[in-house]
């Protein structure tokens, strides 16, 4: 076979193979980005987005409550019957419902966490909610009229407000940035002109 026939044939095969490899690599990158983007979307919509909204609601509600009603228990730790009733009302109808929803999200969507284990702020949240349940149950007992501090707080200690808010906000914002980056990368690949194998073959054979 003459050289002027062999060379164009080899070039054609090489360019076709290079085009196939480039297309395969591009499709593989797109598939990986698509899988990652789908997970990030789920993390935002099913876990970190709802957690972020609820931690913001808790923070803002607490600020309003504190301005209007705090301090209640002082040193020595005592409050009036009206103050204690107000605390029980807000805990029962505002703070605990929001905290329960966050704890339920952590338990039911733990597979969507960024970390391999549950972070400490989320563990503290779940413990805080669990330890408040018997306190709220006692408030429902007939004749309950205590104004003692110990009868109005859980044994878990203070709510992990700053640590929880910092963790959730940082995680949410990080995922939003990654989501935007993945979307931009995917759009760039999809809009990039494909390799023109025919034109490249013709250019190399001349």
GROMACS .gro file of C-alpha atoms in nm:
model
  206
    1UNK     CA    1   0.000   0.000   0.000
    2UNK     CA    2   0.141   0.337  -0.098
    3UNK     CA    3   0.251   0.588   0.163
    4UNK     CA    4   0.015   0.858   0.037
    5UNK     CA    5  -0.271   0.620   0.111
    6UNK     CA    6  -0.143   0.484   0.443
    7UNK     CA    7  -0.070   0.819   0.604
    8UNK     CA    8  -0.419   0.969   0.556
    9UNK     CA    9  -0.571   0.640   0.677
   10UNK     CA   10  -0.358   0.639   0.993
   11UNK     CA   11  -0.435   1.004   1.055
   12UNK     CA   12  -0.806   0.936   1.010
   13UNK     CA   13  -0.797   0.647   1.259
   14UNK     CA   14  -0.594   0.853   1.507
   15UNK     CA   15  -0.824   1.154   1.489
   16UNK     CA   16  -1.132   0.935   1.519
   17UNK     CA   17  -0.985   0.757   1.822
   18UNK     CA   18  -0.886   1.089   1.979
   19UNK     CA   19  -1.236   1.221   1.921
   20UNK     CA   20  -1.387   0.911   2.081
   21UNK     CA   21  -1.157   0.936   2.383
   22UNK     CA   22  -1.233   1.307   2.422
   23UNK     CA   23  -1.606   1.242   2.396
   24UNK     CA   24  -1.586   0.955   2.647
   25UNK     CA   25  -1.387   1.166   2.893
   26UNK     CA   26  -1.631   1.454   2.857
   27UNK     CA   27  -1.931   1.227   2.910
   28UNK     CA   28  -1.764   1.070   3.214
   29UNK     CA   29  -1.698   1.412   3.368
   30UNK     CA   30  -2.055   1.517   3.297
   31UNK     CA   31  -2.192   1.200   3.456
   32UNK     CA   32  -1.980   1.252   3.769
   33UNK     CA   33  -2.081   1.618   3.794
   34UNK     CA   34  -2.443   1.523   3.739
   35UNK     CA   35  -2.427   1.268   4.023
   36UNK     CA   36  -2.258   1.520   4.252
   37UNK     CA   37  -2.503   1.794   4.158
   38UNK     CA   38  -2.797   1.565   4.229
   39UNK     CA   39  -2.660   1.490   4.577
   40UNK     CA   40  -2.589   1.856   4.650
   41UNK     CA   41  -2.943   1.944   4.537
   42UNK     CA   42  -3.083   1.681   4.773
   43UNK     CA   43  -2.864   1.800   5.059
   44UNK     CA   44  -2.992   2.154   5.014
   45UNK     CA   45  -3.358   2.073   4.958
   46UNK     CA   46  -3.401   1.789   5.208
   47UNK     CA   47  -3.158   1.867   5.491
   48UNK     CA   48  -2.948   2.182   5.504
   49UNK     CA   49  -3.207   2.412   5.347
   50UNK     CA   50  -3.483   2.322   5.595
   51UNK     CA   51  -3.232   2.323   5.883
   52UNK     CA   52  -3.110   2.666   5.782
   53UNK     CA   53  -3.463   2.807   5.765
   54UNK     CA   54  -3.556   2.663   6.102
   55UNK     CA   55  -3.239   2.765   6.285
   56UNK     CA   56  -3.297   3.118   6.156
   57UNK     CA   57  -3.656   3.103   6.282
   58UNK     CA   58  -3.542   2.982   6.625
   59UNK     CA   59  -3.276   3.253   6.649
   60UNK     CA   60  -3.512   3.534   6.553
   61UNK     CA   61  -3.792   3.407   6.777
   62UNK     CA   62  -3.551   3.377   7.070
   63UNK     CA   63  -3.425   3.732   7.018
   64UNK     CA   64  -3.782   3.866   7.021
   65UNK     CA   65  -3.866   3.657   7.327
   66UNK     CA   66  -3.554   3.768   7.515
   67UNK     CA   67  -3.620   4.136   7.448
   68UNK     CA   68  -3.976   4.110   7.574
   69UNK     CA   69  -3.955   3.864   7.864
   70UNK     CA   70  -3.598   3.803   7.984
   71UNK     CA   71  -3.456   3.769   8.241
   72UNK     CA   72  -3.697   3.537   8.418
   73UNK     CA   73  -3.499   3.327   8.663
   74UNK     CA   74  -3.238   3.525   8.849
   75UNK     CA   75  -3.006   3.454   9.140
   76UNK     CA   76  -3.148   3.298   9.349
   77UNK     CA   77  -3.325   3.112   9.064
   78UNK     CA   78  -3.689   3.206   9.099
   79UNK     CA   79  -3.962   3.348   8.877
   80UNK     CA   80  -4.319   3.459   8.921
   81UNK     CA   81  -4.603   3.225   8.831
   82UNK     CA   82  -4.679   3.444   8.527
   83UNK     CA   83  -4.318   3.437   8.407
   84UNK     CA   84  -4.300   3.059   8.443
   85UNK     CA   85  -4.627   3.019   8.252
   86UNK     CA   86  -4.495   3.242   7.973
   87UNK     CA   87  -4.180   3.031   7.948
   88UNK     CA   88  -4.381   2.711   7.926
   89UNK     CA   89  -4.605   2.861   7.659
   90UNK     CA   90  -4.318   2.969   7.435
   91UNK     CA   91  -4.124   2.648   7.483
   92UNK     CA   92  -4.432   2.434   7.409
   93UNK     CA   93  -4.560   2.626   7.107
   94UNK     CA   94  -4.255   2.791   6.947
   95UNK     CA   95  -3.911   2.660   7.042
   96UNK     CA   96  -3.973   2.289   7.093
   97UNK     CA   97  -4.177   2.239   6.773
   98UNK     CA   98  -3.897   2.397   6.570
   99UNK     CA   99  -3.628   2.205   6.758
  100UNK     CA  100  -3.816   1.878   6.713
  101UNK     CA  101  -3.836   1.933   6.337
  102UNK     CA  102  -3.462   1.995   6.320
  103UNK     CA  103  -3.387   1.683   6.525
  104UNK     CA  104  -3.621   1.477   6.306
  105UNK     CA  105  -3.439   1.601   5.995
  106UNK     CA  106  -3.103   1.502   6.141
  107UNK     CA  107  -3.229   1.151   6.219
  108UNK     CA  108  -3.423   1.091   5.896
  109UNK     CA  109  -3.173   1.254   5.657
  110UNK     CA  110  -2.843   1.158   5.820
  111UNK     CA  111  -2.730   1.004   5.489
  112UNK     CA  112  -2.719   1.356   5.341
  113UNK     CA  113  -2.475   1.498   5.595
  114UNK     CA  114  -2.146   1.634   5.462
  115UNK     CA  115  -1.955   1.445   5.728
  116UNK     CA  116  -1.911   1.072   5.779
  117UNK     CA  117  -2.035   1.104   6.138
  118UNK     CA  118  -2.295   1.330   6.296
  119UNK     CA  119  -2.129   1.661   6.396
  120UNK     CA  120  -2.130   1.760   6.762
  121UNK     CA  121  -2.373   2.056   6.725
  122UNK     CA  122  -2.634   1.821   6.574
  123UNK     CA  123  -2.575   1.563   6.847
  124UNK     CA  124  -2.624   1.835   7.109
  125UNK     CA  125  -2.944   1.946   6.935
  126UNK     CA  126  -3.087   1.593   6.944
  127UNK     CA  127  -2.987   1.549   7.309
  128UNK     CA  128  -3.140   1.885   7.398
  129UNK     CA  129  -3.471   1.790   7.238
  130UNK     CA  130  -3.477   1.444   7.395
  131UNK     CA  131  -3.403   1.578   7.743
  132UNK     CA  132  -3.676   1.841   7.718
  133UNK     CA  133  -3.949   1.588   7.639
  134UNK     CA  134  -3.999   1.473   8.003
  135UNK     CA  135  -3.997   1.837   8.115
  136UNK     CA  136  -4.281   1.922   7.878
  137UNK     CA  137  -4.464   1.604   7.978
  138UNK     CA  138  -4.452   1.708   8.343
  139UNK     CA  139  -4.597   2.048   8.255
  140UNK     CA  140  -4.906   1.865   8.134
  141UNK     CA  141  -4.964   1.692   8.467
  142UNK     CA  142  -5.271   1.800   8.662
  143UNK     CA  143  -5.192   2.055   8.927
  144UNK     CA  144  -4.847   2.147   8.801
  145UNK     CA  145  -4.773   2.496   8.934
  146UNK     CA  146  -4.401   2.494   9.011
  147UNK     CA  147  -4.198   2.806   8.947
  148UNK     CA  148  -3.862   2.639   9.019
  149UNK     CA  149  -3.596   2.667   8.751
  150UNK     CA  150  -3.517   2.295   8.767
  151UNK     CA  151  -3.875   2.216   8.668
  152UNK     CA  152  -3.851   2.431   8.356
  153UNK     CA  153  -3.520   2.335   8.194
  154UNK     CA  154  -3.370   2.008   8.076
  155UNK     CA  155  -3.075   1.825   8.225
  156UNK     CA  156  -2.893   1.863   7.890
  157UNK     CA  157  -2.792   2.216   7.970
  158UNK     CA  158  -2.812   2.517   7.743
  159UNK     CA  159  -2.937   2.500   7.387
  160UNK     CA  160  -2.630   2.493   7.152
  161UNK     CA  161  -2.741   2.809   6.978
  162UNK     CA  162  -2.418   2.961   6.846
  163UNK     CA  163  -2.247   2.631   6.757
  164UNK     CA  164  -2.556   2.496   6.580
  165UNK     CA  165  -2.623   2.815   6.387
  166UNK     CA  166  -2.258   2.845   6.279
  167UNK     CA  167  -2.244   2.485   6.160
  168UNK     CA  168  -2.571   2.497   5.965
  169UNK     CA  169  -2.506   2.836   5.806
  170UNK     CA  170  -2.153   2.742   5.701
  171UNK     CA  171  -2.268   2.409   5.556
  172UNK     CA  172  -2.559   2.567   5.369
  173UNK     CA  173  -2.349   2.846   5.220
  174UNK     CA  174  -2.071   2.603   5.119
  175UNK     CA  175  -2.319   2.377   4.942
  176UNK     CA  176  -2.481   2.670   4.763
  177UNK     CA  177  -2.139   2.776   4.630
  178UNK     CA  178  -2.063   2.421   4.517
  179UNK     CA  179  -2.403   2.397   4.350
  180UNK     CA  180  -2.341   2.717   4.155
  181UNK     CA  181  -1.992   2.597   4.055
  182UNK     CA  182  -2.123   2.260   3.933
  183UNK     CA  183  -2.401   2.424   3.736
  184UNK     CA  184  -2.154   2.663   3.572
  185UNK     CA  185  -1.913   2.381   3.484
  186UNK     CA  186  -2.191   2.167   3.337
  187UNK     CA  187  -2.327   2.455   3.133
  188UNK     CA  188  -1.978   2.533   3.000
  189UNK     CA  189  -1.925   2.175   2.881
  190UNK     CA  190  -2.270   2.150   2.726
  191UNK     CA  191  -2.231   2.475   2.530
  192UNK     CA  192  -1.875   2.409   2.412
  193UNK     CA  193  -1.862   2.324   2.037
  194UNK     CA  194  -1.794   1.954   1.973
  195UNK     CA  195  -1.474   1.836   1.807
  196UNK     CA  196  -1.517   1.834   1.426
  197UNK     CA  197  -1.344   1.508   1.339
  198UNK     CA  198  -1.402   1.550   0.966
  199UNK     CA  199  -1.248   1.895   0.953
  200UNK     CA  200  -0.953   1.787   1.165
  201UNK     CA  201  -0.893   1.485   0.940
  202UNK     CA  202  -0.900   1.702   0.632
  203UNK     CA  203  -0.660   1.955   0.783
  204UNK     CA  204  -0.409   1.688   0.884
  205UNK     CA  205  -0.421   1.505   0.548
  206UNK     CA  206  -0.334   1.815   0.346
   0.00000   0.00000   0.00000
